[in-house]
Amino acid sequence: MRARYSTLLLLIGGAFGIPAQAAGNWTATTTQAHPVQQLIPGAVDNGELAGGELVHVAISLALRNQSQLDALTSSIQSGQNQPISDAQFMAQYAPTSAQVQQVVSHLQQNGFRNITVSSNNLLVTADGSHATVYKAFQTKLHRYSVNGRQAYANTANVQVPASLSGIVLAVHGLQNVHQFHTAFHAQSVAKASTDIVAHKPTDFAAIYNAANLPAAKSGVAGIIAEGNLSQTVADLNSYARSAGFAAPSVAIVNAGSPTSDTSGIVEWNLDSQTILAASGGALKQLQFYVAPSMSNSDIAAAINAAVSANSAKVVNVSLGECELSAQYSGMTASVDQMLQAAVAHGQTFSVSSGDSGSYECGGGTPYQSYPAVSPYVIAVGGTTLTTSGANAYSSEKTWSGGGGGPSYTEAAPSWQTAAGVLTTSKTRRGVPDIAFDADPNSGELVLVAGSTYQVGGTSLAAPLFSGFWNRIQSLNGNKLVSPNPAIYKYFKANPTLYHDVASGSNGAFSAKAGWDYATGWGSLNVANLNAFVSKTAGF
């Protein structure tokens, strides 16, 4: 699986004059020199950071026995094998304790402190300085003025000693020019004048035919979040009371030192209130895996925390970044293997496809959002929803802001090519897989600190799927695996399982009958899908 990254790194790196191989007794990782001014033409290089400036890094360690793991996860997704236990994963695929110690020793010898190792050995975090970064990874950091803020980035490909070749996959935290961002759009509550209106969180169960299914009382759902969630939890309890639900069980798992940032409160409220309602108003637990910031190093740690805990059967990620930036930073390589580990565990990651239409990276070339393009997730795009009567489904069309198109950085998985749906590029991963309501005009009424906001974006679409899938999981003994291969195998011949969205455009791509780059297969008919899943072996 990692071979595809090597080819892409050479192709993309050559375009910007980046050397393909490390020299001497050092070896290259997948973290490349960050081409700030090529990706952001207006960025200004303000020179090298001072040696003592602090840097927090997250070192991604490579999985073992990759070809065997590829075969295993393919067989799990096709229903031929069951997910494996944590003990089996650690014994066969996780980096060994000896490999971890080699990385820790390298960090210690070069002056890093506060070194911690994730429980699944996939990530080692540490604090250092610009000087220690240069000693340990052979790159200097420069400061840049970027869109009115100050940021830094590594100016050379990241290298490690040859003794760590095949062990260190990537090093995150060496640039914060590009960071993850949320995918929501909030506005004041609009007065209804058409059939395109905002909805309460509980409305969507009726709209998408889930209202008559029992609640997900045995289901555990996760949310990748950031900052201080005290207000979000308080608002979730307030929302639950107003909707007639019992207060949900909530767990906060900090993937790093807690921070006071509340800038993402609307996002986390949208995610949590949507998942609770789509789950039927009850679930065993809602778990927040919380990053200290939106930096690549912190978001990688939060995603890995959800994977290593292996508790939530569905994990919502209403976040993303330009797939080119993810490729350069090594996030594509390192987070993909975390998400592959999730598939091996039987977890499903639901990821918003982004709110920039087909142009996630800006400019006039279609690029997509990462991790939506990962072959190990469900990528959820956006629609504009029209209803009639008492929340009765009427129709959907493509929401113009919904991300979608062929990936530039990820190869198409076999289950997607086998379906014969890819058109623009038959060898590249196509997104989204499915779609739900995302237009702010037909969005959700979200409670935030006593006020109600009308919120849309694919940050609404992803938790709708998360909640509905949590409900289906709970009704099927929490034994289901990530459903993407089955969706592509069965949907074409079973049109009652989904609402085909065949109109509208997200910029470069237009919807059509069947799967397309604008809305994937369309939205789910949840009750029909649950009945189909219950009687179909291997779903």
Coordinates of C-alpha atoms in Angstrom, one line a residue:
M1 CA 0.0 0.0 0.0
R2 CA 2.8 2.4 0.8
A3 CA 4.3 1.9 -2.6
R4 CA 1.7 4.3 -4.1
Y5 CA 2.9 7.1 -1.9
S6 CA 6.5 6.7 -3.1
T7 CA 5.5 7.1 -6.7
L8 CA 3.3 10.1 -6.0
L9 CA 6.0 11.8 -3.9
L10 CA 8.5 11.5 -6.8
L11 CA 6.0 12.9 -9.3
I12 CA 4.8 15.7 -7.1
G13 CA 8.2 16.4 -5.7
G14 CA 9.8 16.6 -9.1
A15 CA 7.3 19.2 -10.1
F16 CA 8.7 21.6 -7.5
G17 CA 12.4 20.5 -7.7
I18 CA 12.3 18.5 -4.5
P19 CA 15.1 15.9 -4.2
A20 CA 13.8 12.4 -4.3
Q21 CA 16.3 10.7 -1.9
A22 CA 18.1 11.6 1.2
A23 CA 21.9 11.7 1.2
G24 CA 24.6 10.0 3.2
N25 CA 23.6 8.1 6.3
W26 CA 20.2 9.6 6.4
T27 CA 17.0 8.4 4.8
A28 CA 13.9 10.2 3.6
T29 CA 10.4 10.1 5.3
T30 CA 7.1 10.9 3.6
T31 CA 7.2 14.4 5.1
Q32 CA 8.6 16.7 2.3
A33 CA 9.8 20.3 2.2
H34 CA 6.5 22.2 2.5
P35 CA 6.1 24.3 -0.8
V36 CA 4.4 27.2 1.0
Q37 CA 4.8 29.8 -1.8
Q38 CA 3.8 27.3 -4.5
L39 CA 0.6 26.4 -2.7
I40 CA -0.1 29.9 -1.4
P41 CA 1.3 32.4 -3.9
G42 CA 0.9 35.4 -1.6
A43 CA 2.9 33.9 1.3
V44 CA 6.0 35.9 2.4
D45 CA 9.1 34.1 3.7
N46 CA 10.3 36.0 6.8
G47 CA 13.4 33.9 7.4
E48 CA 14.5 31.2 9.7
L49 CA 13.1 30.6 13.2
A50 CA 15.3 31.3 16.2
G51 CA 17.0 28.1 17.5
G52 CA 15.1 28.2 20.8
E53 CA 11.6 28.5 19.4
L54 CA 9.5 25.6 20.7
V55 CA 8.0 22.9 18.4
H56 CA 5.7 20.0 19.3
V57 CA 6.1 17.0 17.0
A58 CA 4.3 13.7 16.4
I59 CA 6.4 11.0 14.8
S60 CA 4.4 8.4 12.9
L61 CA 5.8 4.9 12.9
A62 CA 5.2 2.5 10.0
L63 CA 3.1 -0.6 10.4
R64 CA 4.6 -4.0 9.9
N65 CA 3.6 -6.7 7.5
Q66 CA 1.8 -4.2 5.3
S67 CA 1.0 -6.6 2.4
Q68 CA -0.6 -9.1 4.9
L69 CA -2.6 -6.2 6.5
D70 CA -3.8 -5.1 3.1
A71 CA -5.1 -8.5 2.4
L72 CA -6.7 -8.7 5.8
T73 CA -8.6 -5.4 5.6
S74 CA -9.8 -6.2 2.1
S75 CA -11.2 -9.5 3.3
I76 CA -12.8 -7.8 6.4
Q77 CA -14.5 -5.2 4.2
S78 CA -15.7 -7.9 1.8
G79 CA -17.2 -9.9 4.6
Q80 CA -14.8 -12.9 4.3
N81 CA -13.1 -12.3 7.6
Q82 CA -14.0 -10.8 11.0
P83 CA -12.2 -7.8 12.6
I84 CA -9.2 -8.7 14.7
S85 CA -8.6 -8.0 18.4
D86 CA -6.3 -5.3 19.7
A87 CA -3.9 -8.0 20.9
Q88 CA -3.8 -9.5 17.4
F89 CA -3.1 -6.1 15.8
M90 CA -0.3 -5.4 18.3
A91 CA 1.3 -8.8 17.8
Q92 CA 1.2 -8.8 14.0
Y93 CA 1.0 -5.3 12.6
A94 CA 1.9 -2.6 15.1
P95 CA 5.4 -1.3 15.4
T96 CA 7.4 -3.3 18.0
S97 CA 8.5 -2.1 21.4
A98 CA 12.1 -2.3 20.1
Q99 CA 11.3 0.0 17.1
V100 CA 9.5 2.4 19.4
Q101 CA 12.6 2.5 21.7
Q102 CA 14.8 3.3 18.7
V103 CA 12.7 6.4 17.9
V104 CA 12.5 7.5 21.6
S105 CA 16.3 7.2 21.9
H106 CA 16.8 9.3 18.8
L107 CA 14.6 12.0 20.2
Q108 CA 16.3 11.9 23.6
Q109 CA 19.7 12.1 22.1
N110 CA 18.8 15.2 20.1
G111 CA 17.2 17.1 23.1
F112 CA 13.5 16.4 22.8
R113 CA 11.5 16.2 26.1
N114 CA 8.0 15.1 27.2
I115 CA 8.2 12.1 25.0
T116 CA 5.0 10.0 25.0
V117 CA 4.1 6.8 23.0
S118 CA 0.5 6.0 22.0
S119 CA -0.9 2.7 23.2
N120 CA -0.8 1.2 19.7
N121 CA 2.8 2.3 19.1
L122 CA 1.8 4.2 16.0
L123 CA 2.6 7.7 17.2
V124 CA 5.4 9.2 19.4
T125 CA 4.9 12.8 20.5
A126 CA 7.6 15.1 21.9
D127 CA 8.5 18.7 22.6
G128 CA 11.6 20.3 21.3
S129 CA 13.0 23.4 19.6
H130 CA 14.0 24.6 16.1
A131 CA 17.5 23.5 17.0
T132 CA 16.5 20.0 18.1
V133 CA 14.4 19.6 14.9
Y134 CA 17.4 20.4 12.7
K135 CA 19.6 18.0 14.6
A136 CA 17.0 15.2 14.6
F137 CA 15.4 15.7 11.2
Q138 CA 17.8 17.6 9.0
T139 CA 15.5 20.5 8.1
K140 CA 15.3 24.1 9.1
L141 CA 12.0 25.9 9.7
H142 CA 11.1 29.3 8.2
R143 CA 8.4 31.7 9.3
Y144 CA 5.9 32.9 6.8
S145 CA 3.2 35.6 6.6
V146 CA 0.2 33.7 5.3
N147 CA -3.2 35.4 4.8
G148 CA -2.7 37.8 7.7
R149 CA -1.2 35.4 10.2
Q150 CA 2.3 34.1 11.1
A151 CA 3.1 30.5 10.5
Y152 CA 6.1 28.3 10.0
A153 CA 7.1 25.4 7.7
N154 CA 10.0 23.0 7.1
T155 CA 12.2 24.0 4.1
A156 CA 13.7 20.6 3.4
N157 CA 12.6 17.0 3.2
V158 CA 12.5 15.5 6.6
Q159 CA 15.1 12.8 7.1
V160 CA 16.0 10.4 9.9
P161 CA 19.1 8.2 10.4
A162 CA 19.4 5.2 8.1
S163 CA 18.9 3.0 11.2
L164 CA 15.3 4.3 11.4
S165 CA 14.6 3.5 7.8
G166 CA 11.3 1.6 7.5
I167 CA 10.4 2.6 11.1
V168 CA 9.7 6.4 10.9
L169 CA 7.0 7.1 8.3
A170 CA 6.4 10.8 8.8
V171 CA 7.1 13.7 11.2
H172 CA 4.2 16.1 11.9
G173 CA 4.3 19.4 13.6
L174 CA 7.0 20.9 11.4
Q175 CA 4.6 23.2 9.6
N176 CA 1.4 25.0 10.6
V177 CA 0.8 26.9 7.4
H178 CA -1.8 24.4 6.4
Q179 CA -4.0 23.1 9.2
F180 CA -7.3 21.2 9.5
H181 CA -10.5 23.2 9.3
T182 CA -14.1 22.6 10.0
A183 CA -16.8 22.2 7.3
F184 CA -19.9 24.1 8.6
H185 CA -21.7 27.3 7.6
A186 CA -23.8 29.0 10.3
Q187 CA -26.4 31.8 9.9
S188 CA -29.3 33.4 11.7
V189 CA -32.5 31.4 11.6
A190 CA -34.2 32.2 8.3
K191 CA -38.0 32.6 8.0
A192 CA -39.4 29.7 6.0
S193 CA -40.7 30.8 2.6
T194 CA -40.3 27.6 0.5
D195 CA -40.0 23.9 0.9
I196 CA -36.2 24.4 1.5
V197 CA -36.3 25.1 5.2
A198 CA -34.2 24.5 8.3
H199 CA -34.9 21.4 10.4
K200 CA -34.6 20.4 14.0
P201 CA -32.1 17.6 14.6
T202 CA -34.9 15.1 15.3
D203 CA -36.6 15.9 11.9
F204 CA -34.0 14.1 9.9
A205 CA -34.9 10.7 11.2
A206 CA -38.3 11.1 9.7
I207 CA -37.0 12.6 6.5
Y208 CA -34.5 9.8 5.8
N209 CA -36.8 7.0 7.0
A210 CA -35.2 6.1 10.3
A211 CA -37.9 7.3 12.7
N212 CA -39.4 3.8 13.2
L213 CA -36.1 2.1 14.0
P214 CA -35.2 1.6 17.7
A215 CA -32.6 3.9 19.1
A216 CA -28.9 3.0 19.2
K217 CA -28.9 2.1 22.9
S218 CA -25.9 -0.2 22.6
G219 CA -24.0 1.9 20.1
V220 CA -20.9 3.9 20.9
A221 CA -20.1 6.9 18.6
G222 CA -17.0 9.1 18.5
I223 CA -16.3 12.6 17.4
I224 CA -12.9 14.0 16.5
A225 CA -12.9 17.5 18.1
E226 CA -10.6 20.3 19.3
G227 CA -10.3 22.7 22.2
N228 CA -12.5 23.1 25.2
L229 CA -15.8 21.2 25.0
S230 CA -17.4 22.3 28.3
Q231 CA -20.0 24.4 26.6
T232 CA -20.6 21.8 24.0
V233 CA -21.4 19.1 26.7
A234 CA -23.6 21.6 28.5
D235 CA -25.5 22.4 25.3
L236 CA -25.8 18.8 24.5
N237 CA -27.5 18.1 27.8
S238 CA -29.8 21.2 27.3
Y239 CA -30.7 20.0 23.8
A240 CA -31.4 16.5 25.1
R241 CA -33.8 17.9 27.7
S242 CA -35.6 20.0 25.1
A243 CA -36.0 17.1 22.8
G244 CA -37.3 14.8 25.5
F245 CA -34.1 12.6 25.6
A246 CA -32.3 11.4 28.6
A247 CA -28.9 13.0 29.3
P248 CA -26.4 11.1 27.2
S249 CA -23.3 9.4 28.6
V250 CA -20.3 11.5 27.4
A251 CA -16.6 10.8 27.6
I252 CA -13.9 13.3 26.9
V253 CA -10.5 11.8 25.8
N254 CA -7.8 14.5 25.5
A255 CA -5.2 13.6 22.9
G256 CA -2.7 16.1 24.3
S257 CA -2.7 18.9 26.9
P258 CA -6.2 20.5 27.2
T259 CA -6.6 24.0 25.9
S260 CA -9.2 26.8 26.4
D261 CA -10.0 27.3 22.7
T262 CA -13.8 27.4 22.0
S263 CA -13.7 28.7 18.4
G264 CA -15.1 25.3 17.2
I265 CA -18.1 25.3 19.5
V266 CA -20.7 25.5 16.7
E267 CA -19.0 22.5 14.9
W268 CA -18.9 20.3 18.0
N269 CA -22.4 21.2 18.9
L270 CA -23.6 20.4 15.4
D271 CA -21.8 17.0 15.4
S272 CA -23.0 16.0 18.9
Q273 CA -26.6 17.1 18.7
T274 CA -27.0 15.6 15.2
I275 CA -25.5 12.2 16.2
L276 CA -27.6 12.0 19.3
A277 CA -30.8 12.7 17.4
A278 CA -29.9 10.5 14.3
S279 CA -29.1 7.7 16.8
G280 CA -32.7 7.9 18.0
G281 CA -32.1 10.0 21.1
A282 CA -30.2 7.4 23.0
L283 CA -26.8 5.6 22.7
K284 CA -24.5 3.8 25.0
Q285 CA -21.9 6.6 24.9
L286 CA -20.7 9.6 22.9
Q287 CA -17.0 10.0 23.0
F288 CA -15.0 13.1 22.1
Y289 CA -11.4 12.6 21.1
V290 CA -10.0 16.1 21.6
A291 CA -7.0 17.7 19.9
P292 CA -5.3 20.7 21.5
S293 CA -5.3 22.5 18.2
M294 CA -6.0 22.1 14.5
S295 CA -2.4 21.3 13.6
N296 CA -1.6 18.2 11.8
S297 CA 0.3 16.7 14.7
D298 CA -2.6 17.3 17.1
I299 CA -5.3 16.0 14.7
A300 CA -3.3 13.0 13.9
A301 CA -3.0 12.3 17.7
A302 CA -6.8 12.7 18.1
I303 CA -7.6 10.3 15.2
N304 CA -5.1 7.8 16.6
A305 CA -6.6 8.0 20.0
A306 CA -10.0 7.0 18.6
V307 CA -8.4 4.1 16.8
S308 CA -6.2 2.9 19.6
A309 CA -9.1 3.0 22.1
N310 CA -11.2 0.9 19.7
S311 CA -14.3 1.7 21.5
A312 CA -16.5 3.8 19.2
K313 CA -17.8 1.7 16.3
V314 CA -18.4 4.8 14.2
V315 CA -16.2 7.9 14.4
N316 CA -17.2 11.3 13.0
V317 CA -14.7 13.6 11.4
S318 CA -16.2 16.9 10.2
L319 CA -12.7 18.2 9.4
G320 CA -10.3 18.2 6.4
E321 CA -7.4 19.9 4.7
C322 CA -6.2 20.2 1.1
E323 CA -5.1 16.8 -0.1
L324 CA -1.9 18.3 -1.5
S325 CA -0.9 19.7 1.8
A326 CA -1.7 16.4 3.5
Q327 CA 0.5 14.6 1.0
Y328 CA 3.5 17.0 1.5
S329 CA 3.1 16.8 5.3
G330 CA 3.1 13.0 5.3
M331 CA -0.5 13.0 6.8
T332 CA -1.8 10.9 3.9
A333 CA 0.7 8.2 4.6
S334 CA 0.5 8.2 8.4
V335 CA -3.3 8.8 8.9
D336 CA -4.2 6.3 6.2
Q337 CA -2.5 3.6 8.2
M338 CA -4.4 4.6 11.3
L339 CA -7.6 4.5 9.4
Q340 CA -6.6 1.1 8.0
A341 CA -6.1 -0.1 11.5
A342 CA -9.6 1.1 12.3
V343 CA -10.9 -1.1 9.5
A344 CA -9.0 -4.0 10.9
H345 CA -10.8 -3.3 14.3
G346 CA -14.2 -3.0 12.7
Q347 CA -14.5 0.7 13.1
T348 CA -16.2 3.0 10.6
F349 CA -14.9 6.6 10.0
S350 CA -17.4 9.1 8.6
V351 CA -15.7 12.1 7.0
S352 CA -17.1 15.3 5.6
S353 CA -16.1 15.9 1.9
G354 CA -15.5 19.6 2.4
D355 CA -17.4 22.9 1.7
S356 CA -15.3 24.3 -1.2
G357 CA -17.1 22.4 -3.9
S358 CA -14.7 20.6 -6.2
Y359 CA -11.9 23.0 -5.4
E360 CA -10.7 22.2 -1.8
C361 CA -7.2 23.5 -2.5
G362 CA -8.4 26.7 -4.2
G363 CA -7.6 27.9 -7.7
G364 CA -9.2 26.4 -10.8
T365 CA -7.9 22.8 -10.5
P366 CA -10.2 20.2 -8.8
Y367 CA -8.5 18.8 -5.7
Q368 CA -10.2 17.1 -2.8
S369 CA -10.2 17.1 1.0
Y370 CA -8.2 14.8 3.2
P371 CA -9.0 12.5 5.0
A372 CA -12.3 12.3 2.9
V373 CA -10.2 10.8 0.0
S374 CA -8.8 8.0 2.2
P375 CA -9.9 4.6 0.9
Y376 CA -10.5 3.6 4.5
V377 CA -13.4 6.1 5.3
I378 CA -16.9 6.9 4.2
A379 CA -16.7 10.3 2.4
V380 CA -20.0 12.2 2.9
G381 CA -20.9 14.9 0.5
G382 CA -23.7 17.5 0.5
T383 CA -27.2 18.1 -0.9
T384 CA -29.9 20.7 -0.8
L385 CA -32.9 19.1 0.8
T386 CA -36.5 19.8 -0.1
T387 CA -39.3 18.5 2.1
S388 CA -43.1 18.7 2.1
G389 CA -45.7 18.4 4.8
A390 CA -44.5 17.1 8.2
N391 CA -40.9 16.5 7.4
A392 CA -41.7 14.3 4.4
Y393 CA -38.8 13.7 2.0
S394 CA -39.5 15.3 -1.4
S395 CA -36.2 15.6 -3.3
E396 CA -32.5 16.5 -3.1
K397 CA -30.1 18.2 -5.5
T398 CA -26.4 18.8 -5.3
W399 CA -25.4 21.5 -2.8
S400 CA -22.9 23.7 -4.7
G401 CA -20.5 23.7 -1.8
G402 CA -20.2 20.0 -1.3
G403 CA -16.7 18.5 -1.9
G404 CA -16.4 15.9 -4.6
G405 CA -14.3 14.7 -7.5
P406 CA -11.3 12.4 -8.2
S407 CA -8.5 12.4 -5.7
Y408 CA -5.0 13.6 -6.9
T409 CA -3.2 11.7 -4.1
E410 CA -5.1 8.5 -3.5
A411 CA -5.5 5.5 -5.8
A412 CA -9.0 4.1 -6.4
P413 CA -9.7 1.1 -4.1
S414 CA -10.6 -2.2 -5.8
W415 CA -14.2 -2.0 -4.6
Q416 CA -14.7 1.3 -6.4
T417 CA -13.1 0.3 -9.6
A418 CA -15.0 -3.0 -9.6
A419 CA -18.3 -1.1 -9.5
G420 CA -17.4 0.6 -12.8
V421 CA -18.6 4.0 -11.6
L422 CA -15.4 6.1 -12.0
T423 CA -15.4 8.2 -15.2
T424 CA -13.1 11.2 -15.0
S425 CA -10.2 9.2 -13.7
K426 CA -10.7 5.4 -13.4
T427 CA -7.5 5.0 -11.3
R428 CA -8.1 7.6 -8.7
R429 CA -10.3 7.4 -5.6
G430 CA -13.6 9.2 -6.3
V431 CA -15.5 11.1 -3.6
P432 CA -18.0 11.3 -2.1
D433 CA -19.5 7.9 -1.4
I434 CA -22.8 9.1 -0.2
A435 CA -24.4 12.5 0.6
F436 CA -26.9 14.1 3.0
D437 CA -28.4 17.5 3.6
A438 CA -25.6 20.2 3.8
D439 CA -27.1 23.4 2.3
P440 CA -27.3 26.0 5.1
N441 CA -30.8 27.0 3.8
S442 CA -32.1 23.5 4.5
G443 CA -29.7 22.9 7.4
E444 CA -30.1 22.2 11.1
L445 CA -31.3 24.3 14.0
V446 CA -28.4 23.9 16.5
L447 CA -28.4 25.1 20.1
V448 CA -25.3 27.1 21.1
A449 CA -25.1 28.7 24.5
G450 CA -28.8 29.4 24.7
S451 CA -29.2 30.6 21.2
T452 CA -30.3 28.8 18.1
Y453 CA -28.3 28.9 14.8
Q454 CA -29.2 27.6 11.4
V455 CA -26.2 25.5 10.4
G456 CA -25.2 23.6 7.2
G457 CA -22.2 22.3 5.4
T458 CA -20.9 18.8 5.0
S459 CA -20.3 19.0 8.7
L460 CA -24.0 18.3 9.0
A461 CA -24.0 15.5 6.4
A462 CA -21.2 13.5 8.0
P463 CA -22.8 13.3 11.5
L464 CA -26.1 12.4 10.0
F465 CA -24.5 9.3 8.5
S466 CA -22.6 8.7 11.8
G467 CA -25.8 8.7 13.8
F468 CA -27.8 6.6 11.3
W469 CA -25.0 4.1 11.0
N470 CA -24.7 3.9 14.8
R471 CA -28.4 3.1 14.8
I472 CA -28.0 0.3 12.2
Q473 CA -24.9 -1.0 14.0
S474 CA -26.7 -1.2 17.3
L475 CA -29.6 -3.1 15.7
N476 CA -27.1 -5.6 14.2
G477 CA -25.2 -6.4 17.3
N478 CA -22.4 -3.9 16.6
K479 CA -20.8 -6.5 14.4
L480 CA -20.9 -4.6 11.1
V481 CA -17.7 -3.4 9.4
S482 CA -17.1 -0.3 7.3
P483 CA -19.8 -0.5 4.6
N484 CA -18.1 1.1 1.6
P485 CA -17.4 -2.1 -0.4
A486 CA -20.9 -3.4 0.2
I487 CA -22.4 0.0 -0.8
Y488 CA -20.6 -0.2 -4.1
K489 CA -21.5 -3.8 -4.6
Y490 CA -25.2 -3.7 -3.9
F491 CA -26.6 -0.2 -4.4
K492 CA -26.8 -0.2 -8.2
A493 CA -29.1 -3.2 -8.2
N494 CA -31.1 -2.0 -5.1
P495 CA -32.3 1.5 -5.7
T496 CA -34.7 1.5 -2.8
L497 CA -31.8 1.7 -0.4
Y498 CA -30.9 5.3 -1.4
H499 CA -32.2 8.5 -2.9
D500 CA -30.4 9.0 -6.2
V501 CA -29.4 12.7 -6.6
A502 CA -29.3 13.5 -10.3
S503 CA -29.2 17.3 -10.6
G504 CA -27.0 20.2 -9.6
S505 CA -23.3 20.8 -9.6
N506 CA -20.4 21.4 -7.2
G507 CA -18.3 23.3 -9.7
A508 CA -16.3 21.0 -11.9
F509 CA -18.7 18.0 -11.6
S510 CA -22.5 17.6 -12.1
A511 CA -24.8 15.0 -10.6
K512 CA -26.3 12.3 -12.9
A513 CA -28.2 9.1 -12.5
G514 CA -26.3 6.6 -10.3
W515 CA -23.0 7.3 -8.6
D516 CA -21.3 10.6 -9.5
Y517 CA -18.6 13.0 -8.3
A518 CA -21.1 15.5 -6.9
T519 CA -23.1 13.4 -4.4
G520 CA -21.8 9.8 -4.7
W521 CA -24.8 7.4 -4.6
G522 CA -27.0 10.0 -2.9
S523 CA -28.6 9.9 0.5
L524 CA -29.7 6.8 2.4
N525 CA -33.2 5.3 3.0
V526 CA -32.2 4.2 6.5
A527 CA -34.9 1.7 7.3
N528 CA -34.7 0.0 3.9
L529 CA -30.9 -0.2 4.3
N530 CA -31.2 -1.6 7.8
A531 CA -33.6 -4.3 6.5
F532 CA -31.2 -5.1 3.7
V533 CA -28.2 -5.3 5.9
S534 CA -29.9 -7.6 8.4
K535 CA -30.6 -10.2 5.7
T536 CA -27.5 -9.8 3.6
A537 CA -24.4 -11.8 4.6
G538 CA -21.1 -9.9 4.3
F539 CA -22.6 -6.4 4.4

